[in-house]
Amino acid sequence: MQLHVILSSLTLASLVYAAPKAHFSKRTYPKFENWGTDAVSKDHKKKLTDALPDAIDLVTRVSEDYNTYKDIWSKYFPESDHDDVKKVYAQIVSDPTKPDNGENRLENCQIVGEDFQKGQPQDSCAEGAEAWTSNLPDGSFGNPPGTSITYFCDPAYTGPLKYQDMRCVNIGNTLSDKLDFLGATILHEWTHNDAIGKEAIGTHIADIGGEKGYGPWGTRQMLQNDPSSCKLNADSYTWLALEVFWTKLCLNGKRFSDPVKPATISCFHAGDPSGHMGVCPNLGSTGWCDCGSAGKYPVLDGDDICGYTEQPDVEAMDIYSTDCGPTEAGPSSPECHNYTAPVADVQNINSQLNSWGGFNYML
């Protein structure tokens, strides 16, 4: 399917229909709490502040023209749930034509500058999350009912920050993560707030199925495999909004091609349990993954084709024998001079770790 318009020489601002100023002028935005005054904190706070209107615009666009885009809605939610989905969006933008209504609750979706989960048993950022949200008990710390706190982890700031900086020609016409931007992550976290999600459908909106419930492929597959869970899954709301949003801006009445199934992760990489950080760069093209890699990764960007650095990581690794089945032959590049063969079980993992530093990985 060809894009209807050639975009390479144009800016996105010249292509999108401008949101009426009223869409933004009277919105109530979340409070920022517990933010430091250091340069990094100031930078992150500014990026989030700038991205808040994008989250509102996402909801505004998906809430308009339902009948025209009903077919897209039906790729994420059973038609019987569409009214409930509308109610969730309406908790954020109650009426796109009356922008001063329905958004006061967003003030209680607080954005915090301190990671209160850090070092705790549930440490979402350490597990590779982009953000986490926690609903506070009513009245706690003097906050009104319906208050939540959200912290955005470092990966949230690595993707596109503003949709105005993105280009349709780069997004393409196949549904993929290229549609994603920071405002969509904000929307995802808003649906976790019980004054938005639970208030609308009677049940807390969570992240159903872990990694399997994320992204364009995972959310589409959920409709096929577990349709009753779709309206309980935060990323389903996010990706419906993203697909409608970019369909309106880029495809001129056409539709995105279906997403491509992600590469199957056959084992968890020690330095990258989720498989998303790029430290196993051959995975997507060859399916090969080095289960035994145990390096320290100051920059998780996949530059080390061996999958590890010289010194072993002495912290616990997310490797289990059931995850690491037979793997294909590893790379033969001379840069991998310390590498002998892919590690397929705990015994081999310990053998390789001993050769690096003399300690064992304990199940």
GROMACS .gro file of C-alpha atoms in nm:
model
  363
    1MET     CA    1   0.000   0.000   0.000
    2GLN     CA    2   0.145   0.336  -0.103
    3LEU     CA    3   0.124   0.650   0.105
    4HIS     CA    4  -0.110   0.887  -0.071
    5VAL     CA    5   0.110   1.193  -0.026
    6ILE     CA    6   0.485   1.234  -0.079
    7LEU     CA    7   0.612   1.379   0.247
    8SER     CA    8   0.989   1.393   0.228
    9SER     CA    9   1.011   1.764   0.147
   10LEU     CA   10   0.739   1.876   0.384
   11THR     CA   11   0.722   1.925   0.756
   12LEU     CA   12   0.455   1.746   0.950
   13ALA     CA   13   0.322   2.078   1.070
   14SER     CA   14   0.221   2.162   0.715
   15LEU     CA   15   0.034   1.834   0.678
   16VAL     CA   16  -0.169   1.790   0.992
   17TYR     CA   17  -0.488   1.977   1.042
   18ALA     CA   18  -0.416   2.209   1.330
   19ALA     CA   19  -0.586   2.133   1.657
   20PRO     CA   20  -0.813   2.420   1.756
   21LYS     CA   21  -0.649   2.618   2.031
   22ALA     CA   22  -0.943   2.537   2.254
   23HIS     CA   23  -0.825   2.177   2.259
   24PHE     CA   24  -0.540   2.284   2.483
   25SER     CA   25  -0.617   2.622   2.633
   26LYS     CA   26  -0.839   2.518   2.923
   27ARG     CA   27  -0.706   2.174   3.001
   28THR     CA   28  -0.606   2.089   3.355
   29TYR     CA   29  -0.272   1.911   3.350
   30PRO     CA   30  -0.113   1.684   3.610
   31LYS     CA   31   0.080   1.828   3.902
   32PHE     CA   32   0.455   1.778   3.914
   33GLU     CA   33   0.577   1.667   4.257
   34ASN     CA   34   0.914   1.577   4.412
   35TRP     CA   35   1.126   1.713   4.129
   36GLY     CA   36   1.489   1.805   4.177
   37THR     CA   37   1.663   2.115   4.050
   38ASP     CA   38   1.952   1.937   3.879
   39ALA     CA   39   1.996   1.959   3.502
   40VAL     CA   40   1.862   1.610   3.427
   41SER     CA   41   1.548   1.664   3.635
   42LYS     CA   42   1.483   1.997   3.468
   43ASP     CA   43   1.530   1.842   3.124
   44HIS     CA   44   1.295   1.550   3.194
   45LYS     CA   45   1.032   1.777   3.346
   46LYS     CA   46   1.037   2.004   3.041
   47LYS     CA   47   1.005   1.710   2.803
   48LEU     CA   48   0.704   1.578   2.992
   49THR     CA   49   0.546   1.922   3.013
   50ASP     CA   50   0.585   1.965   2.637
   51ALA     CA   51   0.440   1.618   2.574
   52LEU     CA   52   0.121   1.661   2.779
   53PRO     CA   53  -0.073   1.836   2.498
   54ASP     CA   54   0.016   1.545   2.268
   55ALA     CA   55  -0.151   1.301   2.505
   56ILE     CA   56  -0.464   1.516   2.504
   57ASP     CA   57  -0.454   1.540   2.126
   58LEU     CA   58  -0.432   1.160   2.098
   59VAL     CA   59  -0.751   1.121   2.300
   60THR     CA   60  -0.924   1.402   2.115
   61ARG     CA   61  -0.853   1.247   1.776
   62VAL     CA   62  -0.958   0.895   1.868
   63SER     CA   63  -1.277   1.031   2.026
   64GLU     CA   64  -1.383   1.200   1.702
   65ASP     CA   65  -1.537   1.039   1.394
   66TYR     CA   66  -1.605   0.701   1.555
   67ASN     CA   67  -1.813   0.570   1.265
   68THR     CA   68  -1.540   0.650   1.013
   69TYR     CA   69  -1.276   0.465   1.212
   70LYS     CA   70  -1.488   0.195   1.371
   71ASP     CA   71  -1.302  -0.069   1.171
   72ILE     CA   72  -0.980   0.030   1.350
   73TRP     CA   73  -1.152   0.018   1.688
   74SER     CA   74  -1.258  -0.336   1.604
   75LYS     CA   75  -0.895  -0.441   1.565
   76TYR     CA   76  -0.832  -0.374   1.935
   77PHE     CA   77  -1.164  -0.424   2.116
   78PRO     CA   78  -1.477  -0.635   2.066
   79GLU     CA   79  -1.755  -0.415   1.935
   80SER     CA   80  -1.954  -0.493   2.249
   81ASP     CA   81  -1.687  -0.308   2.450
   82HIS     CA   82  -1.663   0.003   2.234
   83ASP     CA   83  -1.898   0.206   2.454
   84ASP     CA   84  -1.688   0.124   2.760
   85VAL     CA   85  -1.373   0.225   2.575
   86LYS     CA   86  -1.535   0.556   2.486
   87LYS     CA   87  -1.610   0.610   2.856
   88VAL     CA   88  -1.243   0.569   2.944
   89TYR     CA   89  -1.135   0.825   2.686
   90ALA     CA   90  -1.416   1.055   2.805
   91GLN     CA   91  -1.261   1.061   3.151
   92ILE     CA   92  -0.972   1.246   2.988
   93VAL     CA   93  -1.155   1.445   2.719
   94SER     CA   94  -1.525   1.443   2.799
   95ASP     CA   95  -1.630   1.626   2.484
   96PRO     CA   96  -1.380   1.734   2.217
   97THR     CA   97  -1.614   2.019   2.121
   98LYS     CA   98  -1.629   2.148   2.480
   99PRO     CA   99  -1.269   2.144   2.594
  100ASP     CA  100  -1.334   2.305   2.932
  101ASN     CA  101  -1.530   2.000   3.052
  102GLY     CA  102  -1.416   1.678   3.208
  103GLU     CA  103  -1.043   1.711   3.260
  104ASN     CA  104  -1.004   1.834   3.618
  105ARG     CA  105  -0.927   1.479   3.729
  106LEU     CA  106  -0.602   1.491   3.534
  107GLU     CA  107  -0.461   1.724   3.798
  108ASN     CA  108  -0.455   1.425   4.033
  109CYS     CA  109  -0.250   1.212   3.792
  110GLN     CA  110   0.065   1.342   3.957
  111ILE     CA  111   0.399   1.309   3.780
  112VAL     CA  112   0.679   1.256   4.029
  113GLY     CA  113   1.048   1.318   3.981
  114GLU     CA  114   1.162   1.057   4.231
  115ASP     CA  115   1.158   0.683   4.162
  116PHE     CA  116   0.999   0.551   4.481
  117GLN     CA  117   1.029   0.193   4.354
  118LYS     CA  118   1.406   0.209   4.318
  119GLY     CA  119   1.571  -0.069   4.515
  120GLN     CA  120   1.235  -0.220   4.612
  121PRO     CA  121   1.120  -0.575   4.529
  122GLN     CA  122   0.908  -0.426   4.252
  123ASP     CA  123   1.150  -0.201   4.065
  124SER     CA  124   0.983  -0.133   3.731
  125CYS     CA  125   1.257   0.088   3.588
  126ALA     CA  126   1.523  -0.172   3.666
  127GLU     CA  127   1.311  -0.425   3.476
  128GLY     CA  128   1.315  -0.209   3.164
  129ALA     CA  129   0.980  -0.030   3.196
  130GLU     CA  130   0.925   0.314   3.047
  131ALA     CA  131   0.710   0.427   3.340
  132TRP     CA  132   0.509   0.308   3.636
  133THR     CA  133   0.190   0.432   3.802
  134SER     CA  134   0.061   0.372   4.153
  135ASN     CA  135  -0.285   0.464   4.279
  136LEU     CA  136  -0.272   0.620   4.625
  137PRO     CA  137  -0.526   0.529   4.896
  138ASP     CA  138  -0.799   0.791   4.918
  139GLY     CA  139  -0.693   1.076   5.143
  140SER     CA  140  -0.334   0.961   5.182
  141PHE     CA  141  -0.080   1.241   5.228
  142GLY     CA  142  -0.369   1.487   5.210
  143ASN     CA  143  -0.441   1.405   4.846
  144PRO     CA  144  -0.797   1.392   4.713
  145PRO     CA  145  -0.959   1.064   4.606
  146GLY     CA  146  -0.847   0.946   4.264
  147THR     CA  147  -0.484   1.050   4.305
  148SER     CA  148  -0.209   0.850   4.139
  149ILE     CA  149   0.163   0.903   4.101
  150THR     CA  150   0.355   0.825   3.784
  151TYR     CA  151   0.730   0.808   3.737
  152PHE     CA  152   0.884   0.803   3.390
  153CYS     CA  153   1.198   0.591   3.362
  154ASP     CA  154   1.494   0.686   3.144
  155PRO     CA  155   1.380   0.482   2.837
  156ALA     CA  156   1.069   0.702   2.813
  157TYR     CA  157   1.288   0.991   2.699
  158THR     CA  158   1.480   0.802   2.429
  159GLY     CA  159   1.203   0.785   2.168
  160PRO     CA  160   1.026   1.067   1.982
  161LEU     CA  161   0.928   1.340   2.228
  162LYS     CA  162   0.676   1.535   2.018
  163TYR     CA  163   0.467   1.404   1.733
  164GLN     CA  164   0.524   1.733   1.550
  165ASP     CA  165   0.887   1.629   1.511
  166MET     CA  166   0.792   1.302   1.339
  167ARG     CA  167   0.741   1.249   0.966
  168CYS     CA  168   0.486   1.033   0.790
  169VAL     CA  169   0.748   0.919   0.540
  170ASN     CA  170   0.954   0.776   0.827
  171ILE     CA  171   0.656   0.612   0.993
  172GLY     CA  172   0.567   0.426   0.674
  173ASN     CA  173   0.239   0.249   0.604
  174THR     CA  174   0.288  -0.064   0.816
  175LEU     CA  175   0.176  -0.045   1.179
  176SER     CA  176   0.484  -0.053   1.402
  177ASP     CA  177   0.653   0.104   1.703
  178LYS     CA  178   0.753   0.390   1.473
  179LEU     CA  179   0.412   0.545   1.551
  180ASP     CA  180   0.495   0.576   1.921
  181PHE     CA  181   0.593   0.896   2.104
  182LEU     CA  182   0.613   1.025   2.461
  183GLY     CA  183   0.255   1.152   2.469
  184ALA     CA  184   0.134   0.797   2.406
  185THR     CA  185   0.329   0.674   2.710
  186ILE     CA  186   0.157   0.944   2.915
  187LEU     CA  187  -0.183   0.827   2.787
  188HIS     CA  188  -0.094   0.467   2.874
  189GLU     CA  189  -0.017   0.569   3.232
  190TRP     CA  190  -0.334   0.778   3.262
  191THR     CA  191  -0.548   0.473   3.194
  192HIS     CA  192  -0.392   0.311   3.503
  193ASN     CA  193  -0.536   0.590   3.720
  194ASP     CA  194  -0.849   0.445   3.879
  195ALA     CA  195  -1.037   0.775   3.854
  196ILE     CA  196  -1.001   0.735   3.478
  197GLY     CA  197  -1.001   0.363   3.401
  198LYS     CA  198  -1.179   0.196   3.691
  199GLU     CA  199  -1.428   0.480   3.725
  200ALA     CA  200  -1.530   0.425   3.362
  201ILE     CA  201  -1.547   0.044   3.338
  202GLY     CA  202  -1.562  -0.070   3.702
  203THR     CA  203  -1.227  -0.253   3.695
  204HIS     CA  204  -0.866  -0.142   3.724
  205ILE     CA  205  -0.693  -0.114   3.388
  206ALA     CA  206  -0.361  -0.298   3.410
  207ASP     CA  207  -0.090  -0.440   3.184
  208ILE     CA  208  -0.243  -0.774   3.093
  209GLY     CA  209  -0.008  -1.053   2.995
  210GLY     CA  210   0.310  -0.859   3.061
  211GLU     CA  211   0.515  -0.810   2.744
  212LYS     CA  212   0.256  -1.002   2.541
  213GLY     CA  213   0.003  -0.724   2.594
  214TYR     CA  214   0.224  -0.444   2.464
  215GLY     CA  215   0.271  -0.287   2.124
  216PRO     CA  216   0.077  -0.307   1.799
  217TRP     CA  217   0.125  -0.682   1.756
  218GLY     CA  218   0.055  -0.778   2.117
  219THR     CA  219  -0.258  -0.570   2.149
  220ARG     CA  220  -0.398  -0.696   1.818
  221GLN     CA  221  -0.325  -1.056   1.920
  222MET     CA  222  -0.502  -1.007   2.251
  223LEU     CA  223  -0.825  -0.941   2.063
  224GLN     CA  224  -0.784  -1.275   1.885
  225ASN     CA  225  -0.671  -1.481   2.183
  226ASP     CA  226  -0.829  -1.319   2.488
  227PRO     CA  227  -1.089  -1.061   2.380
  228SER     CA  228  -1.240  -1.019   2.726
  229SER     CA  229  -0.908  -0.880   2.851
  230CYS     CA  230  -0.873  -0.605   2.592
  231LYS     CA  231  -1.063  -0.338   2.782
  232LEU     CA  232  -0.856  -0.419   3.092
  233ASN     CA  233  -0.526  -0.365   2.908
  234ALA     CA  234  -0.372  -0.017   2.905
  235ASP     CA  235  -0.175  -0.054   2.584
  236SER     CA  236  -0.487  -0.151   2.390
  237TYR     CA  237  -0.622   0.201   2.452
  238THR     CA  238  -0.284   0.348   2.362
  239TRP     CA  239  -0.246   0.167   2.032
  240LEU     CA  240  -0.603   0.224   1.921
  241ALA     CA  241  -0.545   0.596   1.976
  242LEU     CA  242  -0.208   0.587   1.797
  243GLU     CA  243  -0.343   0.404   1.494
  244VAL     CA  244  -0.644   0.632   1.453
  245PHE     CA  245  -0.426   0.939   1.512
  246TRP     CA  246  -0.166   0.859   1.246
  247THR     CA  247  -0.425   0.720   1.005
  248LYS     CA  248  -0.588   1.063   1.011
  249LEU     CA  249  -0.261   1.250   0.975
  250CYS     CA  250  -0.078   1.037   0.720
  251LEU     CA  251  -0.294   0.798   0.519
  252ASN     CA  252  -0.566   1.019   0.370
  253GLY     CA  253  -0.848   0.769   0.414
  254LYS     CA  254  -0.641   0.453   0.372
  255ARG     CA  255  -0.533   0.213   0.647
  256PHE     CA  256  -0.206   0.086   0.789
  257SER     CA  257  -0.096  -0.262   0.692
  258ASP     CA  258  -0.109  -0.510   0.979
  259PRO     CA  259   0.192  -0.517   1.212
  260VAL     CA  260   0.468  -0.770   1.156
  261LYS     CA  261   0.510  -1.038   1.418
  262PRO     CA  262   0.815  -0.958   1.634
  263ALA     CA  263   1.113  -1.191   1.634
  264THR     CA  264   1.064  -1.481   1.872
  265ILE     CA  265   1.282  -1.447   2.179
  266SER     CA  266   1.399  -1.801   2.251
  267CYS     CA  267   1.593  -1.714   2.564
  268PHE     CA  268   1.642  -1.425   2.801
  269HIS     CA  269   1.966  -1.232   2.767
  270ALA     CA  270   2.137  -1.175   3.101
  271GLY     CA  271   2.185  -0.804   3.047
  272ASP     CA  272   1.851  -0.755   2.874
  273PRO     CA  273   1.576  -0.984   3.012
  274SER     CA  274   1.300  -0.818   2.811
  275GLY     CA  275   1.493  -0.841   2.483
  276HIS     CA  276   1.413  -0.479   2.403
  277MET     CA  277   1.734  -0.295   2.484
  278GLY     CA  278   1.937  -0.418   2.189
  279VAL     CA  279   2.220  -0.599   2.364
  280CYS     CA  280   2.145  -0.909   2.156
  281PRO     CA  281   2.171  -0.739   1.815
  282ASN     CA  282   2.161  -1.057   1.606
  283LEU     CA  283   1.829  -1.172   1.750
  284GLY     CA  284   1.604  -0.999   1.498
  285SER     CA  285   1.793  -1.116   1.189
  286THR     CA  286   1.919  -1.461   1.288
  287GLY     CA  287   1.720  -1.569   1.592
  288TRP     CA  288   2.047  -1.628   1.776
  289CYS     CA  289   2.070  -1.521   2.140
  290ASP     CA  290   2.358  -1.567   2.382
  291CYS     CA  291   2.192  -1.687   2.702
  292GLY     CA  292   2.524  -1.688   2.886
  293SER     CA  293   2.625  -1.329   2.837
  294ALA     CA  294   2.681  -1.164   3.172
  295GLY     CA  295   2.851  -0.836   3.106
  296LYS     CA  296   2.806  -0.491   3.248
  297TYR     CA  297   2.627  -0.264   3.004
  298PRO     CA  298   2.700   0.106   3.061
  299VAL     CA  299   2.520   0.176   2.732
  300LEU     CA  300   2.255  -0.076   2.627
  301ASP     CA  301   2.267   0.002   2.258
  302GLY     CA  302   2.377  -0.323   2.098
  303ASP     CA  303   2.716  -0.194   1.987
  304ASP     CA  304   2.894  -0.494   2.139
  305ILE     CA  305   2.829  -0.767   1.883
  306CYS     CA  306   2.958  -1.027   2.127
  307GLY     CA  307   2.674  -0.953   2.367
  308TYR     CA  308   2.900  -0.900   2.668
  309THR     CA  309   3.184  -0.689   2.797
  310GLU     CA  310   3.505  -0.798   2.964
  311GLN     CA  311   3.393  -0.799   3.326
  312PRO     CA  312   3.103  -1.011   3.449
  313ASP     CA  313   2.803  -0.862   3.620
  314VAL     CA  314   2.788  -0.988   3.979
  315GLU     CA  315   2.422  -0.904   4.025
  316ALA     CA  316   2.143  -1.159   3.987
  317MET     CA  317   2.049  -1.242   3.629
  318ASP     CA  318   1.711  -1.335   3.486
  319ILE     CA  319   1.825  -1.666   3.340
  320TYR     CA  320   1.643  -1.992   3.402
  321SER     CA  321   1.710  -2.330   3.247
  322THR     CA  322   1.362  -2.345   3.093
  323ASP     CA  323   1.428  -2.021   2.905
  324CYS     CA  324   1.756  -2.124   2.746
  325GLY     CA  325   1.696  -2.402   2.499
  326PRO     CA  326   1.921  -2.500   2.208
  327THR     CA  327   2.045  -2.198   2.018
  328GLU     CA  328   2.200  -2.150   1.679
  329ALA     CA  329   2.573  -2.106   1.636
  330GLY     CA  330   2.705  -1.781   1.771
  331PRO     CA  331   2.890  -1.518   1.570
  332SER     CA  332   3.240  -1.596   1.446
  333SER     CA  333   3.359  -1.237   1.441
  334PRO     CA  334   3.719  -1.198   1.571
  335GLU     CA  335   3.592  -0.933   1.814
  336CYS     CA  336   3.430  -1.217   2.008
  337HIS     CA  337   3.764  -1.367   2.110
  338ASN     CA  338   3.633  -1.475   2.452
  339TYR     CA  339   3.326  -1.639   2.308
  340THR     CA  340   3.319  -2.015   2.249
  341ALA     CA  341   2.960  -2.131   2.199
  342PRO     CA  342   2.606  -2.027   2.290
  343VAL     CA  343   2.518  -2.127   2.643
  344ALA     CA  344   2.214  -2.351   2.660
  345ASP     CA  345   2.176  -2.447   3.026
  346VAL     CA  346   2.269  -2.347   3.378
  347GLN     CA  347   2.570  -2.579   3.388
  348ASN     CA  348   2.725  -2.411   3.086
  349ILE     CA  349   2.630  -2.070   3.221
  350ASN     CA  350   2.820  -2.140   3.541
  351SER     CA  351   3.115  -2.280   3.348
  352GLN     CA  352   3.146  -1.964   3.143
  353LEU     CA  353   3.093  -1.737   3.443
  354ASN     CA  354   3.365  -1.922   3.633
  355SER     CA  355   3.605  -1.861   3.347
  356TRP     CA  356   3.526  -1.491   3.374
  357GLY     CA  357   3.517  -1.434   3.747
  358GLY     CA  358   3.491  -1.748   3.957
  359PHE     CA  359   3.133  -1.727   4.078
  360ASN     CA  360   2.819  -1.927   4.006
  361TYR     CA  361   2.472  -1.828   3.904
  362MET     CA  362   2.238  -1.990   4.158
  363LEU     CA  363   1.884  -2.091   4.071
   0.00000   0.00000   0.00000
